[in-house]
CSV table of C-alpha atoms in Angstrom, one decimal:
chain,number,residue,atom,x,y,z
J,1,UNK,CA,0.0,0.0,0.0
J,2,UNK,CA,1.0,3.6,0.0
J,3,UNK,CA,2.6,5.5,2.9
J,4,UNK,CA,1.8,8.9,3.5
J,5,UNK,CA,3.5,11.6,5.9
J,6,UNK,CA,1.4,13.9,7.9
J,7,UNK,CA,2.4,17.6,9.0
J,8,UNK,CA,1.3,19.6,11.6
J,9,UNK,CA,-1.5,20.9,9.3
J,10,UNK,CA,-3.3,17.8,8.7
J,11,UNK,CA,-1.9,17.5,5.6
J,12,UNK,CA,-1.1,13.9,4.5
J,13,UNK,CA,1.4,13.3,1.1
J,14,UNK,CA,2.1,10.2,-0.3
J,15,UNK,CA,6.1,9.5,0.4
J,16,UNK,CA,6.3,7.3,-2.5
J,17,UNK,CA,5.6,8.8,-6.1
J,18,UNK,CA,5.7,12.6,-4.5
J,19,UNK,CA,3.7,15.5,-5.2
J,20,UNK,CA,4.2,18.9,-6.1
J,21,UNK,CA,2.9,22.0,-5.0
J,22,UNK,CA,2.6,25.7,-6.9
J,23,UNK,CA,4.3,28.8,-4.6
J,24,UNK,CA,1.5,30.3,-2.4
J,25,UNK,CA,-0.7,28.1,-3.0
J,26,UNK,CA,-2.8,27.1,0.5
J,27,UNK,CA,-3.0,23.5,1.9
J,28,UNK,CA,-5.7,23.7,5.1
J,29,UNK,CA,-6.0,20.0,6.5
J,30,UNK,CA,-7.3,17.4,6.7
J,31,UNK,CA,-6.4,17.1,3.5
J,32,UNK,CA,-4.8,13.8,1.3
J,33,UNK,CA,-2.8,14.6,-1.5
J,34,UNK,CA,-2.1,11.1,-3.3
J,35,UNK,CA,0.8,9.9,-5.5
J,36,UNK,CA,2.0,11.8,-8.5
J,37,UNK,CA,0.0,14.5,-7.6
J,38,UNK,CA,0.6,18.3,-9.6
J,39,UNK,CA,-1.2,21.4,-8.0
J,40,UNK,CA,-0.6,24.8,-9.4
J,41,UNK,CA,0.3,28.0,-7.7
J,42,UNK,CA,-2.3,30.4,-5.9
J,43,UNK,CA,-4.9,27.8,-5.0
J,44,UNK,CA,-6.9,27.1,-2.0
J,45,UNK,CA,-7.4,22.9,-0.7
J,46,UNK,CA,-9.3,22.3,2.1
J,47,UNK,CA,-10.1,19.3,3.6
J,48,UNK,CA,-10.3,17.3,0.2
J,49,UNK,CA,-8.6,13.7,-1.2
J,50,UNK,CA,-6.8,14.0,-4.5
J,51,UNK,CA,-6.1,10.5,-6.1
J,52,UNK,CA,-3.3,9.5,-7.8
J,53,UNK,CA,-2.1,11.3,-10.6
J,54,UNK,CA,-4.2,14.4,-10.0
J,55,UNK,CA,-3.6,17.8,-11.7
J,56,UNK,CA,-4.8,20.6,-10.7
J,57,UNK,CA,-4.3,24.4,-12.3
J,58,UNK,CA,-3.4,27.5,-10.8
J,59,UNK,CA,-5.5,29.7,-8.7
J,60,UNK,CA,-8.1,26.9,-8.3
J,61,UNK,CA,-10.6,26.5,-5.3
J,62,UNK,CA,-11.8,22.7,-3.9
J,63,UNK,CA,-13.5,22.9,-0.6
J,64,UNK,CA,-14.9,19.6,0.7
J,65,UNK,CA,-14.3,17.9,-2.3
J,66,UNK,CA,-12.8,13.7,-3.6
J,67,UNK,CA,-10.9,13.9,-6.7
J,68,UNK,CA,-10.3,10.0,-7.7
J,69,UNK,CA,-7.2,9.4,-9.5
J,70,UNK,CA,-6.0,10.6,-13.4
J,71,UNK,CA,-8.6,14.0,-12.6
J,72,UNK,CA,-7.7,17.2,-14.4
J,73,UNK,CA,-9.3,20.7,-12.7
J,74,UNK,CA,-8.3,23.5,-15.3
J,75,UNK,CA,-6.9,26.9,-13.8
J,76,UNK,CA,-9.4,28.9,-12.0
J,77,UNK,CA,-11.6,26.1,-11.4
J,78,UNK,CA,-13.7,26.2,-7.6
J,79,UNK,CA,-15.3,23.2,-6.6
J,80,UNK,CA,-17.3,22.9,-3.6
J,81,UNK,CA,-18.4,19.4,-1.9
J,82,UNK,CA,-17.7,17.9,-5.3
J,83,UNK,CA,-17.1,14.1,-6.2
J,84,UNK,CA,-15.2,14.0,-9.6
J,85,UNK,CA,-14.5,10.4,-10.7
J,86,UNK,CA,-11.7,8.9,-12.6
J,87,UNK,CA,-9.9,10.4,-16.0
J,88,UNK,CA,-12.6,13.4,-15.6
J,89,UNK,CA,-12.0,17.1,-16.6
J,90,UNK,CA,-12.7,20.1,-15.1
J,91,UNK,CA,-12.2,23.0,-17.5
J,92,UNK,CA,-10.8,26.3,-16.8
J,93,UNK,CA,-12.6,28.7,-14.5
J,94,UNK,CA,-15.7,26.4,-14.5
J,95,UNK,CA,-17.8,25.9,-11.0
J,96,UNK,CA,-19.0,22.6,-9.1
J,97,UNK,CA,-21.6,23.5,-6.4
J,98,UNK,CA,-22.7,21.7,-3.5
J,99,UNK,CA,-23.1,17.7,-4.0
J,100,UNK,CA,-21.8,17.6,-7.8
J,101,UNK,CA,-20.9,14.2,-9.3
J,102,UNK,CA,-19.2,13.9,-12.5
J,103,UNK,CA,-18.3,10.7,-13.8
J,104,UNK,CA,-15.9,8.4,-15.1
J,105,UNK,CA,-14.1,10.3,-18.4
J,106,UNK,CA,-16.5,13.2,-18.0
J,107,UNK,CA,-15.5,17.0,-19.2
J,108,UNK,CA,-17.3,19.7,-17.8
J,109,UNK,CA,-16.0,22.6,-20.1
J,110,UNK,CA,-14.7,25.7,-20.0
J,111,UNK,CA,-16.5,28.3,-17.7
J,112,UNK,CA,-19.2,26.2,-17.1
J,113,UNK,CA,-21.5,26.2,-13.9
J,114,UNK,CA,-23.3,22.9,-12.2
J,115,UNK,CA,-26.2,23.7,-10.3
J,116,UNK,CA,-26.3,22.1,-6.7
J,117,UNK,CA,-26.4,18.5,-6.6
J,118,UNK,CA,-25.9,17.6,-10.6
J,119,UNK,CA,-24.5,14.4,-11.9
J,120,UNK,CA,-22.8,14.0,-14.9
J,121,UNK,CA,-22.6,11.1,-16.5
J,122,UNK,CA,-21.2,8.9,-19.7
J,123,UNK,CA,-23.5,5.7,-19.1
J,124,UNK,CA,-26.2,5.5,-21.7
J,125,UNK,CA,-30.3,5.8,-20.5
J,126,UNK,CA,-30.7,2.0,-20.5
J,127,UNK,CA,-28.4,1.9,-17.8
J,128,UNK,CA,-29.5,4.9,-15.3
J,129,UNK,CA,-31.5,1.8,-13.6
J,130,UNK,CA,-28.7,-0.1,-12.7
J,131,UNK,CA,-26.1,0.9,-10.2
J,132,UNK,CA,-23.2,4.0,-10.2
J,133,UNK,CA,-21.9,1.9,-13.2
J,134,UNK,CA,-21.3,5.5,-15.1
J,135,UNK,CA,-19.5,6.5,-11.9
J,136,UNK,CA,-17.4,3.6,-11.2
J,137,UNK,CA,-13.7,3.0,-12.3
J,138,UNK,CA,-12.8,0.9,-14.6
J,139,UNK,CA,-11.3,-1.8,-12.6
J,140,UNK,CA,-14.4,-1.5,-10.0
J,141,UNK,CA,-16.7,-1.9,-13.7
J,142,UNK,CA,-14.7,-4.9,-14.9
J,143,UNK,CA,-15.0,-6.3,-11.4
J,144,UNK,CA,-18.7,-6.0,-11.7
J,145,UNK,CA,-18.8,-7.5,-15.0
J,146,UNK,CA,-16.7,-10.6,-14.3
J,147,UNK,CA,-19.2,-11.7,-11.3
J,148,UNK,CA,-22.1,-11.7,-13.7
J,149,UNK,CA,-23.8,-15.1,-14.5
J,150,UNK,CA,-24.4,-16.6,-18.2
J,151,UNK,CA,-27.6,-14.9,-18.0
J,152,UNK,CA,-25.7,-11.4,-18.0
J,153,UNK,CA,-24.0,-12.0,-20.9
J,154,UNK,CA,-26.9,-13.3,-22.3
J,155,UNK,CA,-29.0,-9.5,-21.8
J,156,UNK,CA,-25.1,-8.4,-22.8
J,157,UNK,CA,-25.2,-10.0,-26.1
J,158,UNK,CA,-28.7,-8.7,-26.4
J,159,UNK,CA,-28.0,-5.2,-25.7
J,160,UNK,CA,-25.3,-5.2,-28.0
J,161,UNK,CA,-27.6,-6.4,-30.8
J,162,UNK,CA,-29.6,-3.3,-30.6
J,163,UNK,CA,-26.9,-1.2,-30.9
J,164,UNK,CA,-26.7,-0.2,-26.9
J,165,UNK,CA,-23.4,1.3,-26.2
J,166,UNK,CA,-21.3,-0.7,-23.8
J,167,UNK,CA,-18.2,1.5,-23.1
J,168,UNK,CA,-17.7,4.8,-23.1
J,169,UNK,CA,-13.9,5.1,-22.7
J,170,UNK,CA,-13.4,7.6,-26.0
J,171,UNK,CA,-9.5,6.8,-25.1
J,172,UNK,CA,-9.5,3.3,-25.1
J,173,UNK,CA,-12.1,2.5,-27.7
J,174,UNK,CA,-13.1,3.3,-31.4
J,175,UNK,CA,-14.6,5.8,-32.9
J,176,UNK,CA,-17.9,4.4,-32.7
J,177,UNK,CA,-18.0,4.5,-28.9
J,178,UNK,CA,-16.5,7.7,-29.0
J,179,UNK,CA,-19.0,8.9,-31.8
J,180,UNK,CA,-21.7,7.9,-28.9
J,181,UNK,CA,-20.3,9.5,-25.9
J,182,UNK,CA,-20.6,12.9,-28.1
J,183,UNK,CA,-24.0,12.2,-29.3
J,184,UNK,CA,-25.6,12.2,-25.7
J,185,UNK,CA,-23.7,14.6,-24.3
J,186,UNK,CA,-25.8,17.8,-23.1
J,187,UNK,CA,-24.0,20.5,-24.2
J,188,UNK,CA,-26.2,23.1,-22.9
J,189,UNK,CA,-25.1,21.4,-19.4
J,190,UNK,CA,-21.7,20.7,-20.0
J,191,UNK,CA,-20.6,23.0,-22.8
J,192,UNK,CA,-20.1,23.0,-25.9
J,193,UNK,CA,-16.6,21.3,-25.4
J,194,UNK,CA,-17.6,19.1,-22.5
J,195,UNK,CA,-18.6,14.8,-22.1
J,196,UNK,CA,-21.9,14.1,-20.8
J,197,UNK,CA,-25.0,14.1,-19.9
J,198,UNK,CA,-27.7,14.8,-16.5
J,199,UNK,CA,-27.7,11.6,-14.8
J,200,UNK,CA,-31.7,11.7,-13.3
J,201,UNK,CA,-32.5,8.5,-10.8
J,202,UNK,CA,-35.0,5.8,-12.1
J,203,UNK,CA,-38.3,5.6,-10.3
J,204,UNK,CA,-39.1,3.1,-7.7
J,205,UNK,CA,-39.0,-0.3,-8.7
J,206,UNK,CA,-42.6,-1.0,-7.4
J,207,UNK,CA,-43.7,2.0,-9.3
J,208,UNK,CA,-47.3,0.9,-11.9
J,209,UNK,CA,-49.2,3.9,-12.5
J,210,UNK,CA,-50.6,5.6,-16.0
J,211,UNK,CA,-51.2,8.7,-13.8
J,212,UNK,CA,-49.0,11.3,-15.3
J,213,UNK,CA,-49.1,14.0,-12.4
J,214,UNK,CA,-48.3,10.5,-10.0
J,215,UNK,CA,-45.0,10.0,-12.3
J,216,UNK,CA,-44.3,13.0,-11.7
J,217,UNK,CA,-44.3,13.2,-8.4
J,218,UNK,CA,-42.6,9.8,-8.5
J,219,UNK,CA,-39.8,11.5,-10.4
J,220,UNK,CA,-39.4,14.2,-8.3
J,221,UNK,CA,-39.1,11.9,-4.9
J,222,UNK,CA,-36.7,10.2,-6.4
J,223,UNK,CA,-34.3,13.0,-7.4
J,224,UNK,CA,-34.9,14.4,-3.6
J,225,UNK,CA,-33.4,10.9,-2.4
J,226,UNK,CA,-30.3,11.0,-4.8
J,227,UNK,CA,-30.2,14.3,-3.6
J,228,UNK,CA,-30.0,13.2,0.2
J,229,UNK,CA,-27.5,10.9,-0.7
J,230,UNK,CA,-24.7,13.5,-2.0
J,231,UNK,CA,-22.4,15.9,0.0
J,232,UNK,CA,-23.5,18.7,1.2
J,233,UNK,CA,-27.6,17.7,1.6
J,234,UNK,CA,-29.1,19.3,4.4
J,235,UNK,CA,-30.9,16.3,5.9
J,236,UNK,CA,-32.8,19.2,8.5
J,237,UNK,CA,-34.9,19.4,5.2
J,238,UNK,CA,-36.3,16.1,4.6
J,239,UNK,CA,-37.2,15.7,8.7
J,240,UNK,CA,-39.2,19.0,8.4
J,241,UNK,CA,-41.6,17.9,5.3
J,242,UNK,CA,-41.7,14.5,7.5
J,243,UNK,CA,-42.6,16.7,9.9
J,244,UNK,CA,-44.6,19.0,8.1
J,245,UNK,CA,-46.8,15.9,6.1
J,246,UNK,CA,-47.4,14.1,9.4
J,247,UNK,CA,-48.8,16.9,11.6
J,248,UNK,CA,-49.9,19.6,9.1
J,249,UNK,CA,-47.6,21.9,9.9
């Protein structure tokens, strides 16, 4: 495993593979700064976990924030309570807000802003039902895979048949997949030189209704629990419509 050295600021560095650190730039613990890690000068880290092979531009911002390892933050860049998963780009001067997630060989371009609580993903539709598999890395998605039964591959081979995009890796792969990855990418989300798309949560599995305004609302409980789930929620808020449903406040 790696070792890493601790300083009187709560800052940890990996000894092996080193880091490197711009002038003036401002480490406020706890903080993790993982193997072959680059940070520019002027920036601000506090309490954050960069990942191996992190870069991160000048005069950048991450508050509260995991970056998983092989993630690029372009210069000027504040991210606040942000997960960004593996190979994923942050351009210059864009903004992360409160509980962003942006996935696996995501780009969130140049200037751009994420509302509170987005998710960006590369998984096609088909998949949103499924698991984090647009958030995973790609050893924790080949694990996955591999513990499958026959009757995986089976709705594998089937998927494939019509055309159902099975990696999204536009550096490892063809231009087909890569072809894909651009064609659902929401560029009024991500810009137009970002990866990727809104990741929205399925609705409950035990969901059977033709009511329209009852999908809706099905829809919209469902992206409040997501919500819950991320950094940042403010839990107070789902106790006080609890609260709020069950005596009429």
């Amino acid at each position: 495993g790696t070792c890493y050295a601790v300083d009187r600021n709560l800052v940890y560095r990996a000894e092996c593979g080193g880091s490197e650190v711009g002038r003036s730039t401002v480490l406020s613990g706890p903080l993790l700064l993982g193997p072959r890690c680059t940070v520019g000068g002027g920036c601000h880290l506090r309490r954050s976990v960069l990942g191996p092979g992190c870069t991160v531009g000048d005069g950048c911002r991450l508050v509260d924030c995991h970056l998983w390892g092989d993630v690029t933050v372009g210069d000027g860049a504040v991210l606040d309570g942000a997960v960004v998963c593996e190979g994923a780009v942050i351009g210059r001067n864009a903004v992360l807000r409160r509980g962003c997630v942006v996935g696996r060989d995501c780009k969130v371009g140049e200037g751009v802003v994420l509302d509170e609580f987005t998710r960006i993903t590369l998984a096609p539709e088909a998949d949103d039902g499924d698991d984090y598999s647009g958030f995973l890395s790609e050893s924790e998605s080949s694990s996955s895979d591999s513990d499958g039964s026959e009757d995986s591959d089976d709705e594998g081979d089937a998927a494939a048949e019509k055309g159902a995009v099975q990696v999204v890796n536009a550096q490892d792969v063809g231009d087909g997949a890569a072809s894909a990855a651009r064609a659902m990418t929401d560029t009024e989300v991500v810009g137009p030189d970002g990866l990727g798309r809104v990741w929205t949560p399925p609705v409950p599995d035990d969901y059977d209704s033709d009511d329209p305004d009852e999908a809706e609302e099905a829809r919209a409980a469902s992206l409040e629990l997501a919500r819950a789930r991320s950094i940042g929620y403010d839990t107070s808020l789902l106790y006080r419509r609890w609260e709020g449903g069950q005596f009429g406040a």
